[in-house]
Amino acid sequence: MFKLPDLPYAYDALSPVISDATMHLHHDKHHARYVTVLNQALEESGAKPADLESVVREAVAKGDKKLINNGGQAWNHAFFWEAMAGSASTPTGALAAAIDKAFGDFEAFKAAFVKEGVGHFGSGWVWLVAHGETLSIKSSHDGETLLPDTAATPILVCDLWEHAYYLDHKNDREGFLKQWIATLANWGFAEAQYAAATGTGKAYAYPAPTA
Ligand code: MN
């Protein structure tokens, strides 16, 4: 059984960009539901997986939509919580240099990240991703993860589903994304992910299942 990971900060830590009310709904209802349905599907199939990453990769290989969607959303949300912090930061060191190389400078990166998120039609996720040292921005649809691309290391992600921002920003996805990338992106976490992508340390993994 996979557990719903606790938030790594208080529910009101990301306010006012993401309110306490949104975090309770998003974590305690939406994320919790994905984990519940994921566990139900695994129980029905009798599978005893070692980790969520392999569950999602195998589901994608088999075209198992229920596991792709619910396993993917369980993973994406857990990663999303880690990718935010209650105090603003900026990238430093090797990651900052890689951002300059890929996008020109940090301001151009932020603009490109917001543009990708605004341009993504419907629900999904906008990612900063590393393939080795090389950074790029991409978006994924609905519950789609980056896990099938085993050469990809996610660096940051923002949730584009309306449930992520509608209570606080109504239909203003652009305003939400601009504030998110300027104030909530957790660059300490991003730097650890980038170090893993380039050979130092381990990338984020979803907490292992309990018996
Ligand atoms: Mn969400």
PDB file of N, CA, C and O in Angstrom, residues 122-148:
ATOM      1  N   GLY A 122      -5.893  22.674 -21.344  1.00  0.00           N
ATOM      2  CA  GLY A 122      -6.531  21.749 -20.410  1.00  0.00           C
ATOM      3  C   GLY A 122      -5.641  21.431 -19.224  1.00  0.00           C
ATOM      4  O   GLY A 122      -4.740  22.190 -18.877  1.00  0.00           O
ATOM      5  N   SER A 123      -5.910  20.281 -18.603  1.00  0.00           N
ATOM      6  CA  SER A 123      -5.215  19.903 -17.372  1.00  0.00           C
ATOM      7  C   SER A 123      -3.851  19.300 -17.660  1.00  0.00           C
ATOM      8  O   SER A 123      -3.630  18.726 -18.727  1.00  0.00           O
ATOM      9  N   GLY A 124      -2.952  19.421 -16.710  1.00  0.00           N
ATOM     10  CA  GLY A 124      -1.633  18.827 -16.880  1.00  0.00           C
ATOM     11  C   GLY A 124      -0.611  19.456 -15.965  1.00  0.00           C
ATOM     12  O   GLY A 124      -0.956  19.975 -14.891  1.00  0.00           O
ATOM     13  N   TRP A 125       0.641  19.433 -16.414  1.00  0.00           N
ATOM     14  CA  TRP A 125       1.784  19.825 -15.589  1.00  0.00           C
ATOM     15  C   TRP A 125       2.815  20.503 -16.478  1.00  0.00           C
ATOM     16  O   TRP A 125       2.993  20.089 -17.625  1.00  0.00           O
ATOM     17  N   VAL A 126       3.516  21.501 -15.921  1.00  0.00           N
ATOM     18  CA  VAL A 126       4.644  22.103 -16.641  1.00  0.00           C
ATOM     19  C   VAL A 126       5.917  21.816 -15.852  1.00  0.00           C
ATOM     20  O   VAL A 126       5.964  21.999 -14.632  1.00  0.00           O
ATOM     21  N   TRP A 127       6.927  21.338 -16.587  1.00  0.00           N
ATOM     22  CA  TRP A 127       8.150  20.794 -15.969  1.00  0.00           C
ATOM     23  C   TRP A 127       9.392  21.543 -16.427  1.00  0.00           C
ATOM     24  O   TRP A 127       9.494  21.915 -17.602  1.00  0.00           O
ATOM     25  N   LEU A 128      10.351  21.657 -15.507  1.00  0.00           N
ATOM     26  CA  LEU A 128      11.739  21.884 -15.891  1.00  0.00           C
ATOM     27  C   LEU A 128      12.404  20.516 -15.774  1.00  0.00           C
ATOM     28  O   LEU A 128      12.291  19.860 -14.726  1.00  0.00           O
ATOM     29  N   VAL A 129      13.052  20.079 -16.845  1.00  0.00           N
ATOM     30  CA  VAL A 129      13.564  18.706 -16.890  1.00  0.00           C
ATOM     31  C   VAL A 129      15.017  18.726 -17.349  1.00  0.00           C
ATOM     32  O   VAL A 129      15.418  19.571 -18.154  1.00  0.00           O
ATOM     33  N   ALA A 130      15.803  17.774 -16.832  1.00  0.00           N
ATOM     34  CA  ALA A 130      17.200  17.620 -17.253  1.00  0.00           C
ATOM     35  C   ALA A 130      17.374  16.274 -17.944  1.00  0.00           C
ATOM     36  O   ALA A 130      16.874  15.251 -17.477  1.00  0.00           O
ATOM     37  N   HIS A 131      18.090  16.331 -19.074  1.00  0.00           N
ATOM     38  CA  HIS A 131      18.631  15.102 -19.674  1.00  0.00           C
ATOM     39  C   HIS A 131      20.135  15.247 -19.532  1.00  0.00           C
ATOM     40  O   HIS A 131      20.753  16.012 -20.290  1.00  0.00           O
ATOM     41  N   GLY A 132      20.706  14.578 -18.524  1.00  0.00           N
ATOM     42  CA  GLY A 132      22.091  14.855 -18.190  1.00  0.00           C
ATOM     43  C   GLY A 132      22.211  16.311 -17.782  1.00  0.00           C
ATOM     44  O   GLY A 132      21.434  16.794 -16.949  1.00  0.00           O
ATOM     45  N   GLU A 133      23.147  17.034 -18.403  1.00  0.00           N
ATOM     46  CA  GLU A 133      23.369  18.438 -18.030  1.00  0.00           C
ATOM     47  C   GLU A 133      22.401  19.387 -18.718  1.00  0.00           C
ATOM     48  O   GLU A 133      22.340  20.567 -18.369  1.00  0.00           O
ATOM     49  N   THR A 134      21.663  18.889 -19.719  1.00  0.00           N
ATOM     50  CA  THR A 134      20.872  19.774 -20.587  1.00  0.00           C
ATOM     51  C   THR A 134      19.456  19.967 -20.060  1.00  0.00           C
ATOM     52  O   THR A 134      18.728  18.996 -19.839  1.00  0.00           O
ATOM     53  N   LEU A 135      19.066  21.217 -19.903  1.00  0.00           N
ATOM     54  CA  LEU A 135      17.741  21.546 -19.386  1.00  0.00           C
ATOM     55  C   LEU A 135      16.765  21.869 -20.510  1.00  0.00           C
ATOM     56  O   LEU A 135      17.154  22.425 -21.543  1.00  0.00           O
ATOM     57  N   SER A 136      15.498  21.530 -20.277  1.00  0.00           N
ATOM     58  CA  SER A 136      14.434  21.962 -21.181  1.00  0.00           C
ATOM     59  C   SER A 136      13.145  22.100 -20.387  1.00  0.00           C
ATOM     60  O   SER A 136      13.060  21.677 -19.230  1.00  0.00           O
ATOM     61  N   ILE A 137      12.155  22.715 -21.017  1.00  0.00           N
ATOM     62  CA  ILE A 137      10.827  22.868 -20.422  1.00  0.00           C
ATOM     63  C   ILE A 137       9.873  22.021 -21.227  1.00  0.00           C
ATOM     64  O   ILE A 137       9.945  22.008 -22.465  1.00  0.00           O
ATOM     65  N   LYS A 138       8.997  21.300 -20.527  1.00  0.00           N
ATOM     66  CA  LYS A 138       7.958  20.569 -21.258  1.00  0.00           C
ATOM     67  C   LYS A 138       6.700  20.520 -20.431  1.00  0.00           C
ATOM     68  O   LYS A 138       6.729  20.740 -19.215  1.00  0.00           O
ATOM     69  N   SER A 139       5.590  20.223 -21.073  1.00  0.00           N
ATOM     70  CA  SER A 139       4.342  20.028 -20.341  1.00  0.00           C
ATOM     71  C   SER A 139       3.830  18.626 -20.608  1.00  0.00           C
ATOM     72  O   SER A 139       4.180  18.004 -21.615  1.00  0.00           O
ATOM     73  N   SER A 140       3.045  18.123 -19.652  1.00  0.00           N
ATOM     74  CA  SER A 140       2.455  16.796 -19.810  1.00  0.00           C
ATOM     75  C   SER A 140       0.954  16.913 -19.560  1.00  0.00           C
ATOM     76  O   SER A 140       0.505  17.810 -18.855  1.00  0.00           O
ATOM     77  N   HIS A 141       0.197  16.008 -20.155  1.00  0.00           N
ATOM     78  CA  HIS A 141      -1.261  16.070 -20.085  1.00  0.00           C
ATOM     79  C   HIS A 141      -1.813  15.253 -18.910  1.00  0.00           C
ATOM     80  O   HIS A 141      -1.334  14.148 -18.634  1.00  0.00           O
ATOM     81  N   ASP A 142      -2.828  15.808 -18.259  1.00  0.00           N
ATOM     82  CA  ASP A 142      -3.592  15.085 -17.236  1.00  0.00           C
ATOM     83  C   ASP A 142      -2.672  14.482 -16.179  1.00  0.00           C
ATOM     84  O   ASP A 142      -1.980  15.195 -15.491  1.00  0.00           O
ATOM     85  N   GLY A 143      -2.629  13.154 -16.062  1.00  0.00           N
ATOM     86  CA  GLY A 143      -1.797  12.520 -15.048  1.00  0.00           C
ATOM     87  C   GLY A 143      -0.476  12.006 -15.577  1.00  0.00           C
ATOM     88  O   GLY A 143       0.222  11.246 -14.898  1.00  0.00           O
ATOM     89  N   GLU A 144      -0.122  12.442 -16.779  1.00  0.00           N
ATOM     90  CA  GLU A 144       1.110  11.951 -17.410  1.00  0.00           C
ATOM     91  C   GLU A 144       2.339  12.403 -16.618  1.00  0.00           C
ATOM     92  O   GLU A 144       2.438  13.570 -16.231  1.00  0.00           O
ATOM     93  N   THR A 145       3.275  11.492 -16.400  1.00  0.00           N
ATOM     94  CA  THR A 145       4.527  11.782 -15.690  1.00  0.00           C
ATOM     95  C   THR A 145       5.675  11.845 -16.693  1.00  0.00           C
ATOM     96  O   THR A 145       5.486  11.591 -17.886  1.00  0.00           O
ATOM     97  N   LEU A 146       6.877  12.109 -16.185  1.00  0.00           N
ATOM     98  CA  LEU A 146       8.081  11.999 -17.019  1.00  0.00           C
ATOM     99  C   LEU A 146       8.740  10.631 -16.848  1.00  0.00           C
ATOM    100  O   LEU A 146       9.773  10.357 -17.446  1.00  0.00           O
ATOM    101  N   LEU A 147       8.158   9.762 -16.019  1.00  0.00           N
ATOM    102  CA  LEU A 147       8.819   8.505 -15.636  1.00  0.00           C
ATOM    103  C   LEU A 147       9.147   7.574 -16.799  1.00  0.00           C
ATOM    104  O   LEU A 147      10.189   6.903 -16.748  1.00  0.00           O
ATOM    105  N   PRO A 148       8.303   7.489 -17.853  1.00  0.00           N
ATOM    106  CA  PRO A 148       8.663   6.566 -18.950  1.00  0.00           C
ATOM    107  C   PRO A 148       9.978   6.929 -19.635  1.00  0.00           C
ATOM    108  O   PRO A 148      10.631   6.057 -20.206  1.00  0.00           O
TER     109      PRO A 148
END
